[in-house]
PDB file of C-alpha atoms and ligand atoms in Angstrom:
ATOM      1  CA  MET A  26     133.438 106.428  92.274  1.00 85.00           C
ATOM      2  CA  LYS A  27     136.017 103.651  92.669  1.00 95.00           C
ATOM      3  CA  ASP A  28     139.032 103.593  90.357  1.00 98.00           C
ATOM      4  CA  PRO A  29     138.949 100.166  88.629  1.00 98.00           C
ATOM      5  CA  ALA A  30     142.733 100.000  88.153  1.00 98.00           C
ATOM      6  CA  GLN A  31     143.250 100.792  91.830  1.00 98.00           C
ATOM      7  CA  VAL A  32     140.749  98.131  92.960  1.00 98.00           C
ATOM      8  CA  ILE A  33     142.401  95.446  90.795  1.00 98.00           C
ATOM      9  CA  HIS A  34     145.839  96.576  91.985  1.00 98.00           C
ATOM     10  CA  ASP A  35     144.962  96.640  95.703  1.00 98.00           C
ATOM     11  CA  THR A  36     143.166  93.284  95.479  1.00 98.00           C
ATOM     12  CA  THR A  37     146.206  91.742  93.797  1.00 98.00           C
ATOM     13  CA  VAL A  38     148.617  93.116  96.391  1.00 98.00           C
ATOM     14  CA  ARG A  39     146.501  91.412  99.073  1.00 98.00           C
ATOM     15  CA  LEU A  40     146.362  88.204  97.034  1.00 98.00           C
ATOM     16  CA  LEU A  41     150.161  88.144  96.790  1.00 98.00           C
ATOM     17  CA  ARG A  42     150.567  88.922 100.495  1.00 98.00           C
ATOM     18  CA  MET A  43     148.126  86.184 101.515  1.00 98.00           C
ATOM     19  CA  ALA A  44     149.624  83.658  99.096  1.00 98.00           C
ATOM     20  CA  ALA A  45     153.091  84.241 100.527  1.00 98.00           C
ATOM     21  CA  THR A  46     152.080  84.065 104.174  1.00 98.00           C
ATOM     22  CA  VAL A  47     148.983  81.876 104.621  1.00 98.00           C
ATOM     23  CA  LEU A  48     148.422  78.506 102.961  1.00 98.00           C
ATOM     24  CA  PRO A  49     144.910  77.786 101.664  1.00 98.00           C
ATOM     25  CA  ASN A  50     142.862  75.832 104.241  1.00 97.00           C
ATOM     26  CA  ASP A  51     142.808  72.631 102.194  1.00 98.00           C
ATOM     27  CA  VAL A  52     146.614  72.494 101.974  1.00 98.00           C
ATOM     28  CA  GLU A  53     147.125  73.224 105.659  1.00 98.00           C
ATOM     29  CA  LYS A  54     144.535  70.588 106.581  1.00 98.00           C
ATOM     30  CA  ALA A  55     146.238  68.014 104.357  1.00 98.00           C
ATOM     31  CA  LEU A  56     149.573  68.723 106.052  1.00 98.00           C
ATOM     32  CA  ARG A  57     148.021  68.481 109.550  1.00 98.00           C
ATOM     33  CA  ASP A  58     146.250  65.230 108.626  1.00 98.00           C
ATOM     34  CA  ALA A  59     149.540  63.875 107.244  1.00 98.00           C
ATOM     35  CA  TYR A  60     151.244  64.708 110.543  1.00 98.00           C
ATOM     36  CA  GLU A  61     148.528  62.859 112.492  1.00 98.00           C
ATOM     37  CA  ARG A  62     148.811  59.786 110.243  1.00 97.00           C
ATOM     38  CA  GLU A  63     152.591  59.698 109.856  1.00 97.00           C
ATOM     39  CA  THR A  64     154.294  56.715 111.505  1.00 96.00           C
ATOM     40  CA  ASN A  65     157.926  57.546 110.724  1.00 97.00           C
ATOM     41  CA  PRO A  66     159.557  59.576 113.562  1.00 97.00           C
ATOM     42  CA  THR A  67     161.863  61.527 111.205  1.00 97.00           C
ATOM     43  CA  ALA A  68     158.948  62.362 108.946  1.00 98.00           C
ATOM     44  CA  ARG A  69     156.910  63.506 111.954  1.00 98.00           C
ATOM     45  CA  THR A  70     159.742  65.865 112.925  1.00 98.00           C
ATOM     46  CA  GLN A  71     159.846  67.286 109.386  1.00 98.00           C
ATOM     47  CA  LEU A  72     156.084  67.756 109.247  1.00 98.00           C
ATOM     48  CA  GLU A  73     156.118  69.343 112.697  1.00 98.00           C
ATOM     49  CA  ALA A  74     158.741  71.853 111.507  1.00 98.00           C
ATOM     50  CA  ILE A  75     156.634  72.650 108.416  1.00 98.00           C
ATOM     51  CA  LEU A  76     153.536  73.180 110.585  1.00 98.00           C
ATOM     52  CA  LYS A  77     155.459  75.457 112.965  1.00 98.00           C
ATOM     53  CA  ASN A  78     156.732  77.368 109.938  1.00 98.00           C
ATOM     54  CA  ILE A  79     153.132  77.788 108.731  1.00 98.00           C
ATOM     55  CA  ASP A  80     152.068  79.165 112.127  1.00 97.00           C
ATOM     56  CA  ILE A  81     154.929  81.689 112.178  1.00 97.00           C
ATOM     57  CA  ALA A  82     154.233  82.773 108.573  1.00 98.00           C
ATOM     58  CA  ARG A  83     150.631  83.558 109.485  1.00 96.00           C
ATOM     59  CA  THR A  84     151.952  86.573 111.438  1.00 96.00           C
ATOM     60  CA  GLY A  85     152.944  88.136 108.100  1.00 96.00           C
ATOM     61  CA  ILE A  86     156.282  86.583 107.217  1.00 97.00           C
ATOM     62  CA  PRO A  87     156.622  84.619 103.950  1.00 98.00           C
ATOM     63  CA  MET A  88     156.458  80.868 104.630  1.00 98.00           C
ATOM     64  CA  CYS A  89     159.563  80.228 102.512  1.00 97.00           C
ATOM     65  CA  GLN A  90     162.572  82.294 101.531  1.00 97.00           C
ATOM     66  CA  ASP A  91     161.805  81.414  97.906  1.00 97.00           C
ATOM     67  CA  THR A  92     158.638  83.431  97.331  1.00 98.00           C
ATOM     68  CA  GLY A  93     158.339  82.128  93.782  1.00 98.00           C
ATOM     69  CA  ILE A  94     158.138  83.470  90.271  1.00 98.00           C
ATOM     70  CA  MET A  95     154.989  85.486  89.678  1.00 98.00           C
ATOM     71  CA  ILE A  96     152.250  83.661  87.811  1.00 98.00           C
ATOM     72  CA  PHE A  97     148.582  84.596  87.654  1.00 98.00           C
ATOM     73  CA  TYR A  98     145.529  82.752  86.388  1.00 98.00           C
ATOM     74  CA  VAL A  99     142.877  85.211  85.239  1.00 98.00           C
ATOM     75  CA  LYS A 100     139.363  84.131  84.278  1.00 98.00           C
ATOM     76  CA  VAL A 101     137.838  87.239  82.834  1.00 98.00           C
ATOM     77  CA  GLY A 102     134.181  87.583  81.944  1.00 98.00           C
ATOM     78  CA  ASP A 103     133.474  88.685  78.378  1.00 98.00           C
ATOM     79  CA  LYS A 104     131.375  91.519  79.818  1.00 98.00           C
ATOM     80  CA  PHE A 105     133.807  92.652  82.545  1.00 98.00           C
ATOM     81  CA  PRO A 106     134.237  96.334  81.721  1.00 98.00           C
ATOM     82  CA  TYR A 107     137.852  96.746  82.818  1.00 98.00           C
ATOM     83  CA  ILE A 108     139.734  94.041  80.894  1.00 98.00           C
ATOM     84  CA  GLY A 109     142.217  96.611  79.625  1.00 98.00           C
ATOM     85  CA  GLU A 110     143.285  97.544  83.177  1.00 98.00           C
ATOM     86  CA  ILE A 111     144.213  94.050  84.342  1.00 98.00           C
ATOM     87  CA  ARG A 112     147.728  93.478  82.989  1.00 98.00           C
ATOM     88  CA  ASP A 113     149.086  96.813  84.157  1.00 98.00           C
ATOM     89  CA  ALA A 114     147.404  96.479  87.575  1.00 98.00           C
ATOM     90  CA  LEU A 115     148.860  92.994  88.120  1.00 98.00           C
ATOM     91  CA  THR A 116     152.339  94.183  87.160  1.00 98.00           C
ATOM     92  CA  LYS A 117     152.214  97.230  89.435  1.00 98.00           C
ATOM     93  CA  ALA A 118     150.787  95.102  92.253  1.00 99.00           C
ATOM     94  CA  THR A 119     153.691  92.666  91.882  1.00 98.00           C
ATOM     95  CA  ILE A 120     156.199  95.504  92.263  1.00 98.00           C
ATOM     96  CA  LYS A 121     154.369  96.858  95.319  1.00 98.00           C
ATOM     97  CA  ALA A 122     154.009  93.454  96.988  1.00 98.00           C
ATOM     98  CA  THR A 123     157.684  92.711  96.344  1.00 98.00           C
ATOM     99  CA  ALA A 124     158.643  95.837  98.272  1.00 98.00           C
ATOM    100  CA  GLU A 125     156.017  95.603 101.019  1.00 98.00           C
ATOM    101  CA  VAL A 126     155.511  91.934 101.957  1.00 98.00           C
ATOM    102  CA  PRO A 127     158.461  91.664 101.104  1.00 98.00           C
ATOM    103  CA  LEU A 128     158.901  89.070  98.355  1.00 98.00           C
ATOM    104  CA  ARG A 129     162.310  87.860  97.202  1.00 98.00           C
ATOM    105  CA  PRO A 130     163.216  89.308  93.795  1.00 98.00           C
ATOM    106  CA  ASN A 131     163.096  86.210  91.586  1.00 98.00           C
ATOM    107  CA  ALA A 132     162.980  87.586  88.019  1.00 98.00           C
ATOM    108  CA  VAL A 133     166.298  86.918  86.288  1.00 98.00           C
ATOM    109  CA  ASN A 134     167.062  87.734  82.635  1.00 98.00           C
ATOM    110  CA  PRO A 135     168.065  84.399  81.020  1.00 98.00           C
ATOM    111  CA  ILE A 136     169.880  86.111  78.110  1.00 98.00           C
ATOM    112  CA  VAL A 137     172.039  88.830  79.614  1.00 98.00           C
ATOM    113  CA  GLY A 138     171.743  87.837  83.280  1.00 98.00           C
ATOM    114  CA  GLY A 139     170.803  90.159  86.099  1.00 98.00           C
ATOM    115  CA  ASN A 140     167.860  90.240  88.462  1.00 98.00           C
ATOM    116  CA  SER A 141     165.234  92.937  87.807  1.00 98.00           C
ATOM    117  CA  GLY A 142     164.972  93.399  91.560  1.00 98.00           C
ATOM    118  CA  ASN A 143     161.181  93.751  91.599  1.00 98.00           C
ATOM    119  CA  ASN A 144     159.821  90.413  90.278  1.00 98.00           C
ATOM    120  CA  VAL A 145     158.811  92.072  87.023  1.00 98.00           C
ATOM    121  CA  GLY A 146     160.423  91.857  83.579  1.00 98.00           C
ATOM    122  CA  GLU A 147     159.994  90.355  80.120  1.00 98.00           C
ATOM    123  CA  LYS A 148     156.679  88.400  80.171  1.00 98.00           C
ATOM    124  CA  ILE A 149     156.739  88.258  83.984  1.00 98.00           C
ATOM    125  CA  PRO A 150     154.370  88.301  85.750  1.00 98.00           C
ATOM    126  CA  TRP A 151     153.085  85.579  83.461  1.00 98.00           C
ATOM    127  CA  ILE A 152     149.325  85.730  83.046  1.00 98.00           C
ATOM    128  CA  ASN A 153     147.293  82.683  82.009  1.00 98.00           C
ATOM    129  CA  TRP A 154     144.180  84.222  80.447  1.00 98.00           C
ATOM    130  CA  GLU A 155     140.839  82.508  80.123  1.00 98.00           C
ATOM    131  CA  ILE A 156     137.808  84.281  78.688  1.00 98.00           C
ATOM    132  CA  VAL A 157     134.579  83.091  80.312  1.00 98.00           C
ATOM    133  CA  SER A 158     131.031  84.351  80.058  1.00 98.00           C
ATOM    134  CA  GLY A 159     130.012  86.905  82.700  1.00 98.00           C
ATOM    135  CA  ASP A 160     130.777  90.373  83.983  1.00 98.00           C
ATOM    136  CA  SER A 161     133.356  89.707  86.714  1.00 98.00           C
ATOM    137  CA  VAL A 162     136.986  88.670  86.850  1.00 98.00           C
ATOM    138  CA  GLU A 163     138.574  85.920  88.967  1.00 98.00           C
ATOM    139  CA  ILE A 164     142.250  86.425  89.719  1.00 99.00           C
ATOM    140  CA  THR A 165     144.451  83.723  91.221  1.00 98.00           C
ATOM    141  CA  ALA A 166     147.951  84.567  92.382  1.00 98.00           C
ATOM    142  CA  PHE A 167     150.164  81.497  92.001  1.00 98.00           C
ATOM    143  CA  PRO A 168     153.757  82.325  92.987  1.00 98.00           C
ATOM    144  CA  LYS A 169     155.689  79.185  92.045  1.00 98.00           C
ATOM    145  CA  GLY A 170     158.813  78.015  93.871  1.00 97.00           C
ATOM    146  CA  GLY A 171     161.901  77.100  91.858  1.00 97.00           C
ATOM    147  CA  GLY A 172     162.851  73.855  93.619  1.00 97.00           C
ATOM    148  CA  SER A 173     159.635  72.071  92.727  1.00 97.00           C
ATOM    149  CA  GLU A 174     159.571  73.693  89.284  1.00 98.00           C
ATOM    150  CA  ASN A 175     162.956  72.140  88.505  1.00 97.00           C
ATOM    151  CA  VAL A 176     161.512  68.628  88.603  1.00 98.00           C
ATOM    152  CA  CYS A 177     158.515  69.225  86.328  1.00 98.00           C
ATOM    153  CA  ILE A 178     158.814  67.184  83.136  1.00 98.00           C
ATOM    154  CA  LEU A 179     157.233  66.574  79.776  1.00 98.00           C
ATOM    155  CA  GLY A 180     157.135  63.017  78.465  1.00 98.00           C
ATOM    156  CA  MET A 181     156.375  62.470  74.784  1.00 98.00           C
ATOM    157  CA  LEU A 182     155.444  58.816  75.089  1.00 98.00           C
ATOM    158  CA  LYS A 183     154.719  56.282  72.404  1.00 98.00           C
ATOM    159  CA  PRO A 184     150.932  55.792  72.391  1.00 98.00           C
ATOM    160  CA  GLY A 185     151.427  52.029  72.690  1.00 98.00           C
ATOM    161  CA  VAL A 186     152.623  52.333  76.286  1.00 98.00           C
ATOM    162  CA  GLY A 187     149.120  53.449  77.295  1.00 98.00           C
ATOM    163  CA  LEU A 188     148.118  54.448  80.804  1.00 98.00           C
ATOM    164  CA  LYS A 189     150.627  51.989  82.256  1.00 98.00           C
ATOM    165  CA  GLY A 190     153.412  54.008  80.613  1.00 98.00           C
ATOM    166  CA  VAL A 191     151.924  57.249  81.875  1.00 98.00           C
ATOM    167  CA  LYS A 192     151.899  55.979  85.469  1.00 98.00           C
ATOM    168  CA  LYS A 193     155.462  54.686  85.138  1.00 98.00           C
ATOM    169  CA  LEU A 194     156.667  58.096  83.925  1.00 98.00           C
ATOM    170  CA  VAL A 195     155.088  59.841  86.922  1.00 98.00           C
ATOM    171  CA  VAL A 196     156.398  57.402  89.546  1.00 98.00           C
ATOM    172  CA  ASP A 197     159.875  57.209  87.941  1.00 97.00           C
ATOM    173  CA  ASN A 198     160.055  61.004  87.999  1.00 97.00           C
ATOM    174  CA  ALA A 199     159.159  61.100  91.705  1.00 97.00           C
ATOM    175  CA  MET A 200     161.818  58.450  92.390  1.00 96.00           C
ATOM    176  CA  SER A 201     164.421  60.463  90.477  1.00 96.00           C
ATOM    177  CA  TYR A 202     164.079  63.737  92.357  1.00 90.00           C
ATOM    178  CA  MET A 203     163.323  62.177  95.741  1.00 84.00           C
ATOM    179  CA  GLY A 204     163.236  65.010  98.280  1.00 80.00           C
ATOM    180  CA  LYS A 205     164.628  67.780  96.086  1.00 91.00           C
ATOM    181  CA  ALA A 206     161.196  69.295  95.563  1.00 96.00           C
ATOM    182  CA  CYS A 207     160.464  69.939  99.261  1.00 97.00           C
ATOM    183  CA  ALA A 208     157.986  67.090  99.789  1.00 97.00           C
ATOM    184  CA  PRO A 209     155.200  66.526 100.657  1.00 98.00           C
ATOM    185  CA  ASN A 210     154.346  67.438  97.093  1.00 98.00           C
ATOM    186  CA  ILE A 211     151.241  67.924  95.038  1.00 98.00           C
ATOM    187  CA  ILE A 212     151.543  66.515  91.547  1.00 98.00           C
ATOM    188  CA  GLY A 213     149.517  67.732  88.582  1.00 98.00           C
ATOM    189  CA  ILE A 214     149.358  65.589  85.457  1.00 98.00           C
ATOM    190  CA  GLY A 215     148.118  66.565  82.019  1.00 98.00           C
ATOM    191  CA  ILE A 216     147.633  63.766  79.499  1.00 98.00           C
ATOM    192  CA  GLY A 217     147.130  64.334  75.784  1.00 98.00           C
ATOM    193  CA  GLY A 218     146.586  67.445  73.701  1.00 98.00           C
ATOM    194  CA  GLY A 219     150.135  68.284  72.654  1.00 98.00           C
ATOM    195  CA  SER A 220     153.411  69.152  74.361  1.00 98.00           C
ATOM    196  CA  ASP A 221     152.377  72.637  75.487  1.00 98.00           C
ATOM    197  CA  ILE A 222     148.797  71.591  76.249  1.00 98.00           C
ATOM    198  CA  ALA A 223     149.858  68.652  78.446  1.00 98.00           C
ATOM    199  CA  LEU A 224     152.075  70.886  80.581  1.00 98.00           C
ATOM    200  CA  LYS A 225     149.456  73.627  80.756  1.00 98.00           C
ATOM    201  CA  ILE A 226     146.824  71.125  81.937  1.00 98.00           C
ATOM    202  CA  ALA A 227     149.315  69.640  84.422  1.00 98.00           C
ATOM    203  CA  LYS A 228     150.042  72.976  86.050  1.00 98.00           C
ATOM    204  CA  GLN A 229     146.363  73.930  86.166  1.00 98.00           C
ATOM    205  CA  GLN A 230     145.755  70.832  88.294  1.00 98.00           C
ATOM    206  CA  LEU A 231     147.845  72.446  91.051  1.00 98.00           C
ATOM    207  CA  LEU A 232     145.022  74.982  91.487  1.00 98.00           C
ATOM    208  CA  ARG A 233     142.458  72.334  92.408  1.00 98.00           C
ATOM    209  CA  PRO A 234     141.404  71.964  96.066  1.00 97.00           C
ATOM    210  CA  LEU A 235     143.255  68.969  97.481  1.00 97.00           C
ATOM    211  CA  ASP A 236     140.078  67.294  98.711  1.00 95.00           C
ATOM    212  CA  ASP A 237     138.278  67.297  95.356  1.00 97.00           C
ATOM    213  CA  HIS A 238     138.000  64.356  92.971  1.00 95.00           C
ATOM    214  CA  HIS A 239     138.014  64.381  89.202  1.00 98.00           C
ATOM    215  CA  PRO A 240     134.393  64.138  88.012  1.00 98.00           C
ATOM    216  CA  ASP A 241     135.299  61.228  85.708  1.00 98.00           C
ATOM    217  CA  PRO A 242     135.579  58.118  87.946  1.00 98.00           C
ATOM    218  CA  GLU A 243     138.222  56.593  85.638  1.00 98.00           C
ATOM    219  CA  VAL A 244     140.451  59.656  86.087  1.00 98.00           C
ATOM    220  CA  ALA A 245     139.714  59.865  89.819  1.00 98.00           C
ATOM    221  CA  LYS A 246     140.870  56.241  90.095  1.00 98.00           C
ATOM    222  CA  ILE A 247     144.188  57.077  88.387  1.00 98.00           C
ATOM    223  CA  GLU A 248     144.665  59.975  90.826  1.00 98.00           C
ATOM    224  CA  GLU A 249     144.228  57.639  93.812  1.00 98.00           C
ATOM    225  CA  GLU A 250     146.426  54.890  92.341  1.00 98.00           C
ATOM    226  CA  LEU A 251     149.265  57.316  91.665  1.00 98.00           C
ATOM    227  CA  LYS A 252     148.977  58.879  95.127  1.00 98.00           C
ATOM    228  CA  GLU A 253     149.203  55.438  96.716  1.00 98.00           C
ATOM    229  CA  ALA A 254     152.071  54.358  94.464  1.00 98.00           C
ATOM    230  CA  ILE A 255     154.168  57.467  95.158  1.00 98.00           C
ATOM    231  CA  ASN A 256     153.499  57.351  98.888  1.00 97.00           C
ATOM    232  CA  ALA A 257     154.509  53.674  98.856  1.00 97.00           C
ATOM    233  CA  THR A 258     158.017  54.717  97.722  1.00 97.00           C
ATOM    234  CA  GLY A 259     158.714  55.874 101.282  1.00 97.00           C
ATOM    235  CA  ILE A 260     160.537  59.011 100.042  1.00 97.00           C
ATOM    236  CA  GLY A 261     158.708  61.000 102.711  1.00 97.00           C
ATOM    237  CA  PRO A 262     158.724  64.644 103.806  1.00 97.00           C
ATOM    238  CA  MET A 263     161.847  66.476 102.503  1.00 96.00           C
ATOM    239  CA  GLY A 264     163.027  63.122 101.141  1.00 95.00           C
ATOM    240  CA  LEU A 265     164.078  61.837 104.554  1.00 96.00           C
ATOM    241  CA  GLY A 266     161.764  58.842 104.572  1.00 97.00           C
ATOM    242  CA  GLY A 267     158.177  58.400 105.676  1.00 97.00           C
ATOM    243  CA  ASP A 268     154.612  57.714 104.665  1.00 97.00           C
ATOM    244  CA  THR A 269     153.822  61.121 103.151  1.00 97.00           C
ATOM    245  CA  THR A 270     155.540  61.916  99.851  1.00 97.00           C
ATOM    246  CA  VAL A 271     152.525  63.449  98.147  1.00 98.00           C
ATOM    247  CA  LEU A 272     149.443  65.143  99.570  1.00 98.00           C
ATOM    248  CA  ALA A 273     147.549  64.716  96.310  1.00 98.00           C
ATOM    249  CA  VAL A 274     147.870  63.753  92.672  1.00 98.00           C
ATOM    250  CA  LYS A 275     145.549  65.557  90.267  1.00 98.00           C
ATOM    251  CA  VAL A 276     145.012  64.423  86.692  1.00 98.00           C
ATOM    252  CA  ASP A 277     143.196  65.826  83.692  1.00 98.00           C
ATOM    253  CA  TYR A 278     143.380  65.161  79.977  1.00 98.00           C
ATOM    254  CA  ALA A 279     142.685  66.370  76.451  1.00 98.00           C
ATOM    255  CA  MET A 280     142.146  64.345  73.297  1.00 98.00           C
ATOM    256  CA  ARG A 281     145.471  63.414  71.682  1.00 98.00           C
ATOM    257  CA  HIS A 282     146.855  62.990  68.172  1.00 98.00           C
ATOM    258  CA  PRO A 283     146.844  59.278  67.164  1.00 98.00           C
ATOM    259  CA  ALA A 284     150.657  59.360  66.948  1.00 98.00           C
ATOM    260  CA  SER A 285     151.329  61.125  70.275  1.00 98.00           C
ATOM    261  CA  LEU A 286     150.894  60.568  73.971  1.00 98.00           C
ATOM    262  CA  PRO A 287     152.178  63.736  75.649  1.00 98.00           C
ATOM    263  CA  VAL A 288     152.278  63.717  79.466  1.00 98.00           C
ATOM    264  CA  GLY A 289     152.984  66.863  81.461  1.00 98.00           C
ATOM    265  CA  VAL A 290     154.018  66.418  85.087  1.00 98.00           C
ATOM    266  CA  ALA A 291     153.898  69.545  87.260  1.00 98.00           C
ATOM    267  CA  VAL A 292     155.264  69.333  90.787  1.00 98.00           C
ATOM    268  CA  GLN A 293     154.348  71.612  93.661  1.00 98.00           C
ATOM    269  CA  CYS A 294     156.092  71.767  97.051  1.00 98.00           C
ATOM    270  CA  TRP A 295     154.461  71.826 100.491  1.00 98.00           C
ATOM    271  CA  ALA A 296     154.449  75.653 100.210  1.00 98.00           C
ATOM    272  CA  ALA A 297     151.535  75.331  97.789  1.00 98.00           C
ATOM    273  CA  ARG A 298     150.713  79.001  97.521  1.00 98.00           C
ATOM    274  CA  ARG A 299     147.592  80.157  95.768  1.00 98.00           C
ATOM    275  CA  SER A 300     145.158  82.925  96.532  1.00 98.00           C
ATOM    276  CA  THR A 301     141.997  83.820  94.618  1.00 98.00           C
ATOM    277  CA  ALA A 302     139.585  86.751  94.509  1.00 98.00           C
ATOM    278  CA  VAL A 303     136.626  87.742  92.354  1.00 98.00           C
ATOM    279  CA  ILE A 304     136.019  91.361  91.346  1.00 98.00           C
ATOM    280  CA  THR A 305     132.556  92.210  90.003  1.00 98.00           C
ATOM    281  CA  LYS A 306     131.742  94.805  87.358  1.00 98.00           C
ATOM    282  CA  ASP A 307     130.687  97.104  90.241  1.00 98.00           C
ATOM    283  CA  LEU A 308     134.181  96.609  91.718  1.00 98.00           C
ATOM    284  CA  GLU A 309     132.983  94.602  94.714  1.00 98.00           C
ATOM    285  CA  VAL A 310     135.729  92.206  95.845  1.00 98.00           C
ATOM    286  CA  LYS A 311     135.281  88.748  97.315  1.00 98.00           C
ATOM    287  CA  TYR A 312     138.336  86.805  98.445  1.00 98.00           C
ATOM    288  CA  LEU A 313     137.694  83.105  97.947  1.00 98.00           C
ATOM    289  CA  THR A 314     140.717  81.348  99.485  1.00 97.00           C
ATOM    290  CA  HIS A 315     141.624  83.971 102.114  1.00 97.00           C
ATOM    291  CA  PRO A 316     138.393  85.723 103.176  1.00 95.00           C
ATOM    292  CA  LEU A 317     138.516  89.044 104.996  1.00 94.00           C
ATOM    293  CA  GLU A 318     137.746  88.875 108.709  1.00 84.00           C
ATOM    294  CA  GLY A 319     134.008  88.486 109.282  1.00 77.00           C
ATOM    295  CA  GLU A 320     133.254  87.302 105.730  1.00 75.00           C
TER     296      GLU A 320
HETATM  297  S1  LIG B 415     160.481  74.251  96.487  1.00 77.33           S
HETATM  298 FE1  LIG B 415     158.913  75.326  97.685  1.00 77.33          FE
HETATM  299  S2  LIG B 415     159.372  74.940  99.860  1.00 77.33           S
HETATM  300 FE2  LIG B 415     161.184  74.392  98.614  1.00 77.33          FE
HETATM  301  S3  LIG B 415     162.459  76.231  98.658  1.00 77.33           S
HETATM  302 FE3  LIG B 415     161.212  76.360  96.803  1.00 77.33          FE
HETATM  303  S4  LIG B 415     159.358  77.489  97.411  1.00 77.33           S
HETATM  304 FE4  LIG B 415     160.396  76.854  99.277  1.00 77.33          FE
END
């Protein structure tokens, strides 16, 4: 008889290891395609260095010295029998992965200072819970780098500025941080809802495969327009100039209050780490982004 807590724990340790060392296929492909397309010699050198870095990391070394702050997205089925085990298993797995991968200790107390040393502490790992129907759980490890996090913004726009104002906010933000966020970036945008909702939607967009399109053609059009506009800035990889500033822009929205137009802008760096697995009620594990050999 398998121990549910152990299965969730061991799965999460592997998710964290894979997230830190192997980029999802869609991100790596986007970076390789960008290298093929890039016309700027400096940008080509930067992209080449990133691709070499990715190849070295695949041997088991984290792809960046900043291994991120620990965030999980958990979609748990209302009939999954082990809901009560998840939080503790994710926390223990974070401690184990920190020691074994190893991951850089990145959990600092903002009140009294001091690093916990194991990536765990007050409210960290942060878990974004979603209850869905079903009897399995989907866990996504999303360790988020600090450099790209520092340029995420919330704009509380006047509704009158409309979509034009939304696009201006996003492009102006990209122009303001230039290469500080380790471009090429992925940008997630959440429009509407409220201040917290807009940012939550924005960050969720960073989980989408880079080659997908929003099902609403109007939104998909905004995604393409913003990608083109930001790439036209010429900021380029690591901000040193070039054709590739963003690999993708992903947009989603919620209905808004008549008086508000909140816009969340979440920025991800080239080290776009995410790793997902599903655990069934019978404790069978399927890794979605980083399959086991032979799967
Ligand atoms: S922003 Fe990303 S690539 Fe840059 S240092 Fe942080 S984790 Fe590494």
